[in-house]
Amino acid sequence: MKTIFEKSSGADGINLTDEGVNTGKYIPEKFLRNGEVSLPQMSELEVMRHYKEMSDMNFCIEKGFYPLGSCTMKYNPKVNEFLAGLEGFNIHPNCGDDLAQGSLKLMYNLQKALLEVTGMDAITLQPSAGAHGEMTGMMIIKKYFDTIGEKRTKVIIPDSAHGTNPASAKMSGFEIVEIKSNSKGQVDIEALKSVLDKDVAAIMMTNPNTLGIFEEGVKEISDLMHANGSLLYYDGANFNAIMGWTNPKLMGFDVVHLNLHKTFSTPHGGGGPGAGPVAVVEKLKDFLPTPVVEFDGEKYYRNYNIPHSIGSVKDFWGNFSVLVKAYAYILMMGKNLKTVSENAVLNANYLKEKLKNYYDLPYDEPCMHEFVLSGEKQKHENGVSTLHIAKALMDGNTHPPTVYFPLIVHEALMIEPTESEDKQKLDEFVQTMIEIAKEAETNPEKLLSAPHTTPVKKIDEVTAARHPDLKYTD
Ligand SMILES: *Cc1c(COP(=O)(O)O)cnc(C)c1O
């Protein structure tokens, strides 16, 4: 027998230097390489250092404040990542229901919990993002009208809406009718009445809207829509504004999507994975995508037999690990889910009050989870635009807020502190923002050339947009 010093490295049996591999025993000869591949040679340690350095160059919630409005970049308990990775949840996509009772039970219980927070009657966990949920919801609405034999072609969307709303409605085959907001930043009900006719299938609303303002007229709007035979879609991406205090059902909505990757413990940003469950009222239940997880008193099972289903919108189990994190978060928080919303709203109002003497606040209303400032004053008086303010914030170890959105506010700075920041961090941010406002008056050049401390300094945005260089070079 060979000693360990005589054996070739790698797993016993199949080994690249073994005769079997090279002679085409395992891989047909025509697919075999006939020379060395030229790969960069580097030690494992160097590779690890490279990736660590890249990761250090990135900004993330673990490094600093991330008030990215409408995106809810909050702290998500790390323990939930561990739970999502538990071996028992790691099942084959084609696993039958009998062998997946635990996973199905989790999905069933999560469905129930989300129905409770939204007030709705039936739900699908399938969609894998907010926008995907919107499209699922709009397809449900379309199929509903087709089934009852009404031809309704239009969807009304307020001008403050998230860009995905009109995109999803359009992709589902509707024509978009935009309506203006009034001087309080809310849906203008007269404008709504003027476009409401029998062609209108639905209105898509976000409440609180993207200005962070609660739509006071929401009940009147839902009554108007329903009297017209139309439905109401609720964009619940930022659900941490209202959790436990009110719900879309009470406001009169018929369809709602949630972003589990904003409100319910999956880190957001970086492109996924996410989950955008869609919940509906009783009369839309039969249009949900399949499968829906059900319980027959003994067993949990996936029900594919939904009479008017729009069909599946995602393969297999949806983004299952995201569902595990959401369920763990809900159990962990319990009645503190209400406190989440309370703190999200308190934090946003605190920042708004502290900053409104330094920046324009176009809609000076009590806000919900976020608020929108404007850099107009700095732009006109000092030549410092919102983009410069955003870049300067990066020097203050802060991720810039969402900028230039919503479109109805010029030079918009949309700030969402989230529930998970403490007062000290909020005060530091206020201080940084005040310093930037003062610097705009006294030393605008410094802001115009920001950022100064980031790995990549100020970039030439115009050239980058006109002549993008997308090649990899070393
Ligand atoms: C984030 C967001 C969406 C879209 O969610 P994705 O998961 O990014 O597709 C839709 N509406 C609002 C208000 C949002 O904040």
CSV table of C-alpha atoms and ligand atoms in Angstrom, one decimal:
chain,number,residue,atom,x,y,z
A,1,MET,CA,0.0,0.0,0.0
A,2,LYS,CA,1.2,3.5,-0.8
A,3,THR,CA,2.1,5.7,2.2
A,4,ILE,CA,0.3,9.1,2.3
A,5,PHE,CA,3.5,10.7,1.0
A,6,GLU,CA,3.4,8.6,-2.2
A,7,LYS,CA,-0.3,9.2,-3.1
A,8,SER,CA,-1.2,11.9,-5.5
A,9,SER,CA,-3.3,14.7,-3.9
A,10,GLY,CA,-7.1,15.1,-4.4
A,11,ALA,CA,-9.9,12.7,-3.7
A,12,ASP,CA,-9.0,9.0,-4.0
A,13,GLY,CA,-10.3,7.5,-7.2
A,14,ILE,CA,-11.0,10.3,-9.7
A,15,ASN,CA,-8.1,12.6,-9.9
A,16,LEU,CA,-7.0,14.7,-12.8
A,17,THR,CA,-3.6,13.0,-13.0
A,18,ASP,CA,-5.2,9.6,-12.9
A,19,GLU,CA,-5.0,7.5,-16.0
A,20,GLY,CA,-8.7,7.1,-16.2
A,21,VAL,CA,-9.5,10.8,-16.7
A,22,ASN,CA,-6.8,11.4,-19.2
A,23,THR,CA,-7.7,8.5,-21.4
A,24,GLY,CA,-11.3,9.6,-21.8
A,25,LYS,CA,-12.7,7.0,-19.4
A,26,TYR,CA,-15.0,9.5,-17.7
A,27,ILE,CA,-15.0,12.3,-20.3
A,28,PRO,CA,-15.2,11.6,-24.0
A,29,GLU,CA,-11.9,12.2,-25.6
A,30,LYS,CA,-13.1,15.0,-27.9
A,31,PHE,CA,-13.9,17.1,-24.8
A,32,LEU,CA,-10.6,16.7,-23.2
A,33,ARG,CA,-8.2,19.6,-22.9
A,34,ASN,CA,-5.0,19.1,-24.8
A,35,GLY,CA,-2.8,21.6,-22.9
A,36,GLU,CA,-2.5,23.6,-19.8
A,37,VAL,CA,-5.1,26.3,-19.2
A,38,SER,CA,-3.6,29.7,-18.7
A,39,LEU,CA,-5.0,30.8,-15.4
A,40,PRO,CA,-3.5,33.5,-13.3
A,41,GLN,CA,-1.3,31.9,-10.7
A,42,MET,CA,-1.9,33.2,-7.2
A,43,SER,CA,-1.7,31.8,-3.7
A,44,GLU,CA,-4.9,31.1,-1.9
A,45,LEU,CA,-3.9,33.7,0.7
A,46,GLU,CA,-3.5,36.3,-2.0
A,47,VAL,CA,-7.0,35.5,-3.4
A,48,MET,CA,-8.5,35.8,0.0
A,49,ARG,CA,-6.8,39.2,0.6
A,50,HIS,CA,-8.0,40.4,-2.8
A,51,TYR,CA,-11.7,39.7,-2.0
A,52,LYS,CA,-11.4,41.0,1.6
A,53,GLU,CA,-9.9,44.3,0.1
A,54,MET,CA,-12.8,44.5,-2.4
A,55,SER,CA,-15.3,44.0,0.4
A,56,ASP,CA,-13.6,46.6,2.5
A,57,MET,CA,-14.0,49.1,-0.3
A,58,ASN,CA,-17.7,48.5,-0.4
A,59,PHE,CA,-20.1,50.5,1.8
A,60,CYS,CA,-22.7,48.5,3.7
A,61,ILE,CA,-25.0,48.7,6.6
A,62,GLU,CA,-22.4,47.0,8.8
A,63,LYS,CA,-20.1,50.0,8.2
A,64,GLY,CA,-22.3,52.9,8.5
A,65,PHE,CA,-25.7,54.7,8.3
A,66,TYR,CA,-27.6,53.9,5.1
A,67,PRO,CA,-30.7,56.2,4.9
A,68,LEU,CA,-31.7,55.1,1.4
A,69,GLY,CA,-35.3,56.3,1.1
A,70,SER,CA,-37.9,53.8,-0.1
A,71,CYS,CA,-35.3,51.0,0.2
A,72,THR,CA,-35.4,50.3,3.9
A,73,MET,CA,-31.7,49.5,4.4
A,74,LYS,CA,-32.0,48.4,7.9
A,75,TYR,CA,-30.3,46.0,10.2
A,76,ASN,CA,-31.3,42.4,9.7
A,77,PRO,CA,-30.5,39.9,12.5
A,78,LYS,CA,-27.6,37.8,11.4
A,79,VAL,CA,-29.0,34.8,13.3
A,80,ASN,CA,-31.7,34.6,10.6
A,81,GLU,CA,-29.1,33.9,8.0
A,82,PHE,CA,-28.0,30.9,10.1
A,83,LEU,CA,-31.6,29.7,10.4
A,84,ALA,CA,-32.1,30.0,6.6
A,85,GLY,CA,-29.1,27.7,6.2
A,86,LEU,CA,-30.2,24.9,8.5
A,87,GLU,CA,-29.7,21.6,6.9
A,88,GLY,CA,-33.3,20.5,7.2
A,89,PHE,CA,-34.4,23.4,5.0
A,90,ASN,CA,-31.9,22.4,2.3
A,91,ILE,CA,-34.2,20.2,0.3
A,92,HIS,CA,-34.3,19.2,-3.4
A,93,PRO,CA,-36.5,21.4,-5.5
A,94,ASN,CA,-38.4,18.4,-6.7
A,95,CYS,CA,-38.9,17.0,-3.2
A,96,GLY,CA,-42.5,15.7,-2.8
A,97,ASP,CA,-44.8,17.2,-0.2
A,98,ASP,CA,-44.6,14.1,2.1
A,99,LEU,CA,-40.9,14.6,2.6
A,100,ALA,CA,-41.1,18.4,3.0
A,101,GLN,CA,-43.7,18.8,5.8
A,102,GLY,CA,-41.4,21.0,7.8
A,103,SER,CA,-40.8,23.5,5.0
A,104,LEU,CA,-44.4,23.5,4.0
A,105,LYS,CA,-45.5,24.1,7.5
A,106,LEU,CA,-43.2,27.1,7.7
A,107,MET,CA,-44.7,28.5,4.5
A,108,TYR,CA,-48.2,27.9,5.7
A,109,ASN,CA,-47.5,29.6,9.0
A,110,LEU,CA,-45.8,32.5,7.2
A,111,GLN,CA,-48.8,32.9,4.9
A,112,LYS,CA,-51.1,33.1,8.0
A,113,ALA,CA,-48.8,35.7,9.7
A,114,LEU,CA,-48.6,37.8,6.6
A,115,LEU,CA,-52.4,37.6,6.1
A,116,GLU,CA,-52.7,38.9,9.7
A,117,VAL,CA,-50.4,41.9,9.1
A,118,THR,CA,-52.0,42.8,5.8
A,119,GLY,CA,-55.6,42.0,6.9
A,120,MET,CA,-56.1,40.1,3.6
A,121,ASP,CA,-57.8,36.8,2.9
A,122,ALA,CA,-55.5,34.8,0.7
A,123,ILE,CA,-51.8,35.0,-0.3
A,124,THR,CA,-49.1,33.6,-2.5
A,125,LEU,CA,-45.4,33.5,-1.5
A,126,GLN,CA,-44.1,33.0,-5.0
A,127,PRO,CA,-43.0,36.3,-6.4
A,128,SER,CA,-39.3,37.0,-6.0
A,129,ALA,CA,-39.3,40.8,-5.7
A,130,GLY,CA,-41.5,43.8,-5.1
A,131,ALA,CA,-41.8,44.5,-8.8
A,132,HIS,CA,-42.5,40.9,-9.5
A,133,GLY,CA,-45.3,41.0,-6.9
A,134,GLU,CA,-46.8,44.1,-8.5
A,135,MET,CA,-46.9,42.4,-11.9
A,136,THR,CA,-48.4,39.3,-10.3
A,137,GLY,CA,-51.1,41.5,-8.7
A,138,MET,CA,-51.8,43.3,-11.9
A,139,MET,CA,-52.1,40.0,-13.7
A,140,ILE,CA,-54.6,38.8,-11.1
A,141,ILE,CA,-56.6,42.0,-11.6
A,142,LYS,CA,-56.6,41.6,-15.3
A,143,LYS,CA,-57.7,38.0,-15.1
A,144,TYR,CA,-60.5,38.9,-12.7
A,145,PHE,CA,-62.0,41.4,-15.1
A,146,ASP,CA,-61.6,39.0,-18.0
A,147,THR,CA,-63.4,36.3,-16.0
A,148,ILE,CA,-66.4,38.5,-15.0
A,149,GLY,CA,-66.5,39.7,-18.6
A,150,GLU,CA,-65.6,43.4,-18.1
A,151,LYS,CA,-63.2,45.0,-20.5
A,152,ARG,CA,-61.2,47.4,-18.4
A,153,THR,CA,-58.0,48.8,-19.9
A,154,LYS,CA,-56.6,51.5,-17.7
A,155,VAL,CA,-54.7,51.8,-14.4
A,156,ILE,CA,-54.5,55.0,-12.5
A,157,ILE,CA,-51.1,55.8,-10.9
A,158,PRO,CA,-50.2,58.9,-8.8
A,159,ASP,CA,-47.2,61.0,-10.0
A,160,SER,CA,-45.4,60.2,-6.8
A,161,ALA,CA,-45.4,56.4,-7.4
A,162,HIS,CA,-42.3,54.2,-7.4
A,163,GLY,CA,-41.2,53.7,-11.0
A,164,THR,CA,-41.9,50.0,-10.9
A,165,ASN,CA,-45.7,50.7,-10.6
A,166,PRO,CA,-46.3,52.0,-14.1
A,167,ALA,CA,-43.8,49.5,-15.4
A,168,SER,CA,-45.7,46.5,-13.9
A,169,ALA,CA,-49.1,47.7,-15.0
A,170,LYS,CA,-47.9,48.3,-18.5
A,171,MET,CA,-46.2,44.9,-18.7
A,172,SER,CA,-49.5,43.4,-17.7
A,173,GLY,CA,-51.2,45.0,-20.6
A,174,PHE,CA,-52.7,48.1,-19.1
A,175,GLU,CA,-52.7,51.7,-20.2
A,176,ILE,CA,-51.3,54.1,-17.5
A,177,VAL,CA,-53.2,57.2,-16.5
A,178,GLU,CA,-51.1,59.4,-14.3
A,179,ILE,CA,-52.7,61.8,-11.7
A,180,LYS,CA,-51.2,64.7,-9.9
A,181,SER,CA,-50.6,65.1,-6.3
A,182,ASN,CA,-52.1,68.1,-4.4
A,183,SER,CA,-50.2,70.8,-2.4
A,184,LYS,CA,-50.1,68.4,0.6
A,185,GLY,CA,-48.2,65.7,-1.5
A,186,GLN,CA,-51.3,63.5,-1.5
A,187,VAL,CA,-53.5,62.1,-4.3
A,188,ASP,CA,-55.7,64.9,-5.7
A,189,ILE,CA,-59.1,63.5,-5.4
A,190,GLU,CA,-60.7,65.9,-7.9
A,191,ALA,CA,-58.0,64.8,-10.4
A,192,LEU,CA,-58.9,61.2,-9.6
A,193,LYS,CA,-62.6,61.8,-10.2
A,194,SER,CA,-61.9,63.5,-13.5
A,195,VAL,CA,-60.2,60.4,-14.9
A,196,LEU,CA,-62.4,57.7,-13.3
A,197,ASP,CA,-64.5,55.9,-15.9
A,198,LYS,CA,-65.7,52.4,-16.7
A,199,ASP,CA,-62.4,51.6,-18.4
A,200,VAL,CA,-60.5,51.9,-15.2
A,201,ALA,CA,-59.5,48.5,-13.8
A,202,ALA,CA,-57.5,49.7,-10.8
A,203,ILE,CA,-55.5,52.4,-9.0
A,204,MET,CA,-52.0,51.5,-7.7
A,205,MET,CA,-51.2,53.4,-4.5
A,206,THR,CA,-48.4,53.5,-2.0
A,207,ASN,CA,-49.5,54.5,1.5
A,208,PRO,CA,-47.7,56.1,3.1
A,209,ASN,CA,-46.7,57.4,-0.3
A,210,THR,CA,-43.1,57.9,-1.5
A,211,LEU,CA,-43.0,61.3,0.1
A,212,GLY,CA,-43.5,59.4,3.4
A,213,ILE,CA,-46.9,61.0,3.8
A,214,PHE,CA,-50.0,59.1,4.8
A,215,GLU,CA,-52.9,59.5,2.3
A,216,GLU,CA,-55.7,61.0,4.4
A,217,GLY,CA,-58.2,60.5,1.6
A,218,VAL,CA,-57.5,56.8,1.2
A,219,LYS,CA,-61.0,55.8,2.4
A,220,GLU,CA,-62.7,58.2,0.2
A,221,ILE,CA,-60.5,57.0,-2.7
A,222,SER,CA,-61.4,53.4,-2.1
A,223,ASP,CA,-65.1,54.1,-1.9
A,224,LEU,CA,-64.9,56.0,-5.2
A,225,MET,CA,-63.0,53.2,-6.9
A,226,HIS,CA,-65.3,50.5,-5.6
A,227,ALA,CA,-68.4,52.4,-6.6
A,228,ASN,CA,-66.9,52.5,-10.1
A,229,GLY,CA,-66.4,48.7,-10.0
A,230,SER,CA,-62.6,49.2,-10.0
A,231,LEU,CA,-60.0,47.6,-7.7
A,232,LEU,CA,-57.2,49.0,-5.5
A,233,TYR,CA,-53.6,47.8,-5.5
A,234,TYR,CA,-51.5,48.6,-2.5
A,235,ASP,CA,-47.7,48.8,-2.9
A,236,GLY,CA,-46.6,47.5,0.5
A,237,ALA,CA,-42.8,47.6,-0.2
A,238,ASN,CA,-42.2,49.8,2.9
A,239,PHE,CA,-44.5,48.1,5.3
A,240,ASN,CA,-42.5,49.1,8.3
A,241,ALA,CA,-44.4,52.4,8.2
A,242,ILE,CA,-47.7,50.9,9.4
A,243,MET,CA,-47.3,47.4,10.7
A,244,GLY,CA,-49.8,46.6,13.4
A,245,TRP,CA,-51.3,50.1,13.4
A,246,THR,CA,-53.5,49.8,10.3
A,247,ASN,CA,-53.5,47.6,7.3
A,248,PRO,CA,-54.4,47.7,3.6
A,249,LYS,CA,-57.7,45.8,4.1
A,250,LEU,CA,-58.9,48.5,6.5
A,251,MET,CA,-58.0,51.1,4.0
A,252,GLY,CA,-60.0,49.4,1.3
A,253,PHE,CA,-57.4,47.7,-0.8
A,254,ASP,CA,-58.0,44.5,-2.8
A,255,VAL,CA,-54.4,43.4,-3.6
A,256,VAL,CA,-51.1,44.1,-1.8
A,257,HIS,CA,-47.5,43.1,-2.2
A,258,LEU,CA,-44.9,43.1,0.6
A,259,ASN,CA,-41.2,43.2,0.2
A,260,LEU,CA,-39.8,40.6,2.6
A,261,HIS,CA,-36.4,41.9,1.6
A,262,LYS,CA,-37.1,45.4,3.0
A,263,THR,CA,-39.4,44.9,6.0
A,264,PHE,CA,-39.0,41.3,7.0
A,265,SER,CA,-35.3,40.6,7.6
A,266,THR,CA,-33.6,39.8,4.3
A,267,PRO,CA,-30.9,42.3,3.5
A,268,HIS,CA,-31.9,44.4,0.6
A,269,GLY,CA,-29.6,45.7,-2.1
A,270,GLY,CA,-27.1,43.8,-4.2
A,271,GLY,CA,-29.8,42.4,-6.4
A,272,GLY,CA,-31.4,39.7,-4.3
A,273,PRO,CA,-32.6,37.1,-3.6
A,274,GLY,CA,-35.8,38.7,-2.4
A,275,ALA,CA,-39.5,37.8,-2.0
A,276,GLY,CA,-42.6,39.8,-2.8
A,277,PRO,CA,-45.7,37.9,-1.5
A,278,VAL,CA,-49.0,39.0,-2.9
A,279,ALA,CA,-52.1,39.0,-0.7
A,280,VAL,CA,-55.7,39.5,-2.0
A,281,VAL,CA,-59.3,39.8,-0.8
A,282,GLU,CA,-61.6,36.9,-0.9
A,283,LYS,CA,-63.1,37.5,-4.3
A,284,LEU,CA,-59.6,37.4,-5.9
A,285,LYS,CA,-58.6,34.2,-4.2
A,286,ASP,CA,-59.3,32.0,-7.2
A,287,PHE,CA,-56.8,33.9,-9.3
A,288,LEU,CA,-53.7,33.5,-7.2
A,289,PRO,CA,-50.7,31.8,-8.9
A,290,THR,CA,-50.1,28.2,-8.1
A,291,PRO,CA,-49.1,26.5,-5.9
A,292,VAL,CA,-50.6,27.8,-2.6
A,293,VAL,CA,-49.6,26.0,0.5
A,294,GLU,CA,-52.6,24.5,2.3
A,295,PHE,CA,-53.3,22.2,5.3
A,296,ASP,CA,-55.9,19.4,5.2
A,297,GLY,CA,-56.0,18.8,9.0
A,298,GLU,CA,-53.2,16.2,8.7
A,299,LYS,CA,-50.8,17.2,6.0
A,300,TYR,CA,-49.4,20.3,4.5
A,301,TYR,CA,-49.5,20.3,0.7
A,302,ARG,CA,-49.1,22.5,-2.4
A,303,ASN,CA,-52.4,23.1,-4.0
A,304,TYR,CA,-52.1,23.4,-7.8
A,305,ASN,CA,-55.8,23.3,-8.3
A,306,ILE,CA,-56.9,26.9,-8.2
A,307,PRO,CA,-59.8,27.5,-10.7
A,308,HIS,CA,-58.8,30.8,-12.4
A,309,SER,CA,-55.1,30.8,-11.5
A,310,ILE,CA,-52.9,33.1,-13.5
A,311,GLY,CA,-50.4,30.2,-13.5
A,312,SER,CA,-47.0,29.9,-11.7
A,313,VAL,CA,-44.9,33.0,-11.6
A,314,LYS,CA,-41.8,31.4,-10.1
A,315,ASP,CA,-40.3,27.9,-10.2
A,316,PHE,CA,-40.4,25.4,-7.3
A,317,TRP,CA,-40.6,27.0,-3.8
A,318,GLY,CA,-40.0,30.7,-4.6
A,319,ASN,CA,-37.0,32.1,-2.8
A,320,PHE,CA,-37.4,29.8,0.2
A,321,SER,CA,-34.5,31.0,2.3
A,322,VAL,CA,-36.1,34.5,2.3
A,323,LEU,CA,-39.3,33.0,3.6
A,324,VAL,CA,-37.4,31.3,6.5
A,325,LYS,CA,-35.9,34.6,7.5
A,326,ALA,CA,-39.2,36.4,7.4
A,327,TYR,CA,-40.9,33.8,9.5
A,328,ALA,CA,-38.0,33.8,12.0
A,329,TYR,CA,-38.2,37.6,12.2
A,330,ILE,CA,-41.9,37.6,12.8
A,331,LEU,CA,-41.7,35.0,15.6
A,332,MET,CA,-38.7,36.8,17.1
A,333,MET,CA,-40.5,40.2,17.1
A,334,GLY,CA,-43.9,39.2,18.2
A,335,LYS,CA,-45.8,42.2,19.4
A,336,ASN,CA,-42.7,44.3,18.9
A,337,LEU,CA,-43.6,44.4,15.2
A,338,LYS,CA,-45.7,47.4,16.2
A,339,THR,CA,-42.7,49.0,17.9
A,340,VAL,CA,-40.8,48.5,14.6
A,341,SER,CA,-43.2,50.9,12.9
A,342,GLU,CA,-43.4,53.2,15.8
A,343,ASN,CA,-39.6,53.6,15.8
A,344,ALA,CA,-39.3,53.9,12.0
A,345,VAL,CA,-41.8,56.8,12.1
A,346,LEU,CA,-40.3,58.4,15.2
A,347,ASN,CA,-36.8,58.3,13.7
A,348,ALA,CA,-37.9,59.8,10.4
A,349,ASN,CA,-39.8,62.6,12.1
A,350,TYR,CA,-36.9,63.3,14.4
A,351,LEU,CA,-34.5,63.8,11.4
A,352,LYS,CA,-37.1,65.8,9.5
A,353,GLU,CA,-37.5,68.3,12.4
A,354,LYS,CA,-33.7,68.6,13.0
A,355,LEU,CA,-32.9,69.2,9.3
A,356,LYS,CA,-35.8,71.3,8.0
A,357,ASN,CA,-34.1,74.6,9.0
A,358,TYR,CA,-31.1,73.8,6.9
A,359,TYR,CA,-32.7,72.3,3.7
A,360,ASP,CA,-35.9,73.0,1.9
A,361,LEU,CA,-38.8,70.7,3.0
A,362,PRO,CA,-41.3,71.0,0.2
A,363,TYR,CA,-44.1,69.1,2.1
A,364,ASP,CA,-43.9,70.1,5.7
A,365,GLU,CA,-46.3,67.5,7.0
A,366,PRO,CA,-45.8,64.9,9.8
A,367,CYS,CA,-44.1,62.0,8.0
A,368,MET,CA,-44.3,58.3,8.3
A,369,HIS,CA,-41.1,56.1,7.7
A,370,GLU,CA,-39.4,58.6,5.4
A,371,PHE,CA,-39.4,62.2,4.3
A,372,VAL,CA,-38.1,64.2,1.3
A,373,LEU,CA,-35.9,67.2,1.5
A,374,SER,CA,-34.9,69.4,-1.4
A,375,GLY,CA,-31.4,70.7,-2.3
A,376,GLU,CA,-32.9,73.6,-4.3
A,377,LYS,CA,-31.7,76.3,-1.8
A,378,GLN,CA,-28.1,75.0,-2.0
A,379,LYS,CA,-28.3,74.7,-5.7
A,380,HIS,CA,-29.5,78.2,-6.4
A,381,GLU,CA,-27.6,80.0,-3.7
A,382,ASN,CA,-24.3,78.2,-3.7
A,383,GLY,CA,-24.2,76.1,-6.9
A,384,VAL,CA,-24.1,72.9,-4.9
A,385,SER,CA,-26.6,70.4,-6.3
A,386,THR,CA,-28.2,67.4,-4.6
A,387,LEU,CA,-25.7,65.2,-6.3
A,388,HIS,CA,-22.8,67.1,-4.7
A,389,ILE,CA,-24.5,66.8,-1.3
A,390,ALA,CA,-24.9,63.0,-1.8
A,391,LYS,CA,-21.2,62.7,-2.7
A,392,ALA,CA,-20.1,64.8,0.3
A,393,LEU,CA,-22.1,62.5,2.6
A,394,MET,CA,-19.9,59.6,1.5
A,395,ASP,CA,-17.0,61.5,3.1
A,396,GLY,CA,-19.0,61.5,6.3
A,397,ASN,CA,-19.1,57.6,6.2
A,398,THR,CA,-22.7,57.7,5.3
A,399,HIS,CA,-24.4,56.2,2.3
A,400,PRO,CA,-26.3,58.9,0.4
A,401,PRO,CA,-30.1,58.9,0.6
A,402,THR,CA,-32.1,58.2,-2.5
A,403,VAL,CA,-31.7,61.3,-4.7
A,404,TYR,CA,-33.8,62.8,-7.5
A,405,PHE,CA,-36.8,60.7,-6.6
A,406,PRO,CA,-39.7,61.1,-6.2
A,407,LEU,CA,-39.7,63.1,-9.4
A,408,ILE,CA,-42.3,65.6,-8.2
A,409,VAL,CA,-39.6,67.1,-5.8
A,410,HIS,CA,-36.8,69.0,-7.5
A,411,GLU,CA,-33.3,68.1,-6.2
A,412,ALA,CA,-34.9,65.5,-4.0
A,413,LEU,CA,-33.1,63.9,-1.0
A,414,MET,CA,-35.3,61.1,0.2
A,415,ILE,CA,-34.3,60.0,3.7
A,416,GLU,CA,-35.3,56.8,5.4
A,417,PRO,CA,-33.5,56.2,8.7
A,418,THR,CA,-35.4,52.9,9.5
A,419,GLU,CA,-36.3,51.7,12.9
A,420,SER,CA,-33.0,50.1,13.7
A,421,GLU,CA,-30.8,53.2,14.2
A,422,ASP,CA,-30.2,54.7,17.7
A,423,LYS,CA,-30.4,58.3,18.6
A,424,GLN,CA,-26.6,58.8,18.6
A,425,LYS,CA,-26.3,57.6,15.0
A,426,LEU,CA,-29.2,59.9,14.0
A,427,ASP,CA,-27.5,62.9,15.7
A,428,GLU,CA,-24.3,62.1,13.9
A,429,PHE,CA,-26.1,62.2,10.6
A,430,VAL,CA,-27.9,65.5,11.5
A,431,GLN,CA,-24.4,66.9,12.4
A,432,THR,CA,-23.0,65.8,9.0
A,433,MET,CA,-25.9,67.2,7.1
A,434,ILE,CA,-25.7,70.6,8.9
A,435,GLU,CA,-21.9,70.7,8.2
A,436,ILE,CA,-22.6,70.1,4.6
A,437,ALA,CA,-25.2,72.9,4.5
A,438,LYS,CA,-22.8,75.3,6.1
A,439,GLU,CA,-20.0,74.2,3.8
A,440,ALA,CA,-22.2,74.9,0.8
A,441,GLU,CA,-22.2,78.5,1.9
A,442,THR,CA,-18.6,78.9,3.0
A,443,ASN,CA,-16.6,76.5,1.0
A,444,PRO,CA,-18.6,75.2,-1.9
A,445,GLU,CA,-15.5,74.1,-3.9
A,446,LYS,CA,-14.9,71.4,-1.3
A,447,LEU,CA,-18.3,69.9,-1.9
A,448,LEU,CA,-18.0,70.3,-5.7
A,449,SER,CA,-15.0,68.0,-5.7
A,450,ALA,CA,-16.3,65.4,-3.2
A,451,PRO,CA,-15.9,62.6,-2.4
A,452,HIS,CA,-12.4,62.8,-1.1
A,453,THR,CA,-12.1,59.8,1.2
A,454,THR,CA,-13.7,57.0,-0.8
A,455,PRO,CA,-11.6,54.3,-2.8
A,456,VAL,CA,-13.0,55.9,-6.0
A,457,LYS,CA,-12.9,59.7,-6.0
A,458,LYS,CA,-15.1,62.0,-8.0
A,459,ILE,CA,-16.0,60.5,-11.3
A,460,ASP,CA,-16.7,62.2,-14.5
A,461,GLU,CA,-20.4,61.4,-14.7
A,462,VAL,CA,-20.9,62.8,-18.2
A,463,THR,CA,-18.1,60.9,-19.8
A,464,ALA,CA,-19.1,57.8,-17.9
A,465,ALA,CA,-22.6,58.0,-19.3
A,466,ARG,CA,-21.6,59.0,-22.8
A,467,HIS,CA,-18.7,56.6,-23.3
A,468,PRO,CA,-19.2,53.7,-20.9
A,469,ASP,CA,-16.1,51.5,-20.7
A,470,LEU,CA,-17.5,48.1,-19.8
A,471,LYS,CA,-14.5,46.0,-20.6
A,472,TYR,CA,-12.5,44.3,-17.9
A,473,THR,CA,-8.8,45.3,-18.0
A,474,ASP,CA,-6.0,44.3,-15.7
B,1,LIG,C1,-38.5,48.8,-3.5
B,1,LIG,C2,-39.8,49.3,-3.9
B,1,LIG,C3,-40.5,48.6,-4.9
B,1,LIG,C4,-39.8,47.5,-5.8
B,1,LIG,O1,-39.3,46.4,-5.1
B,1,LIG,P1,-38.2,45.5,-5.7
B,1,LIG,O2,-38.0,44.3,-4.8
B,1,LIG,O3,-36.9,46.3,-5.8
B,1,LIG,O4,-38.6,45.1,-7.1
B,1,LIG,C5,-41.7,49.0,-5.3
B,1,LIG,N1,-42.3,50.0,-4.6
B,1,LIG,C6,-41.7,50.7,-3.6
B,1,LIG,C7,-42.5,51.8,-3.0
B,1,LIG,C8,-40.4,50.4,-3.2
B,1,LIG,O5,-39.8,51.0,-2.3
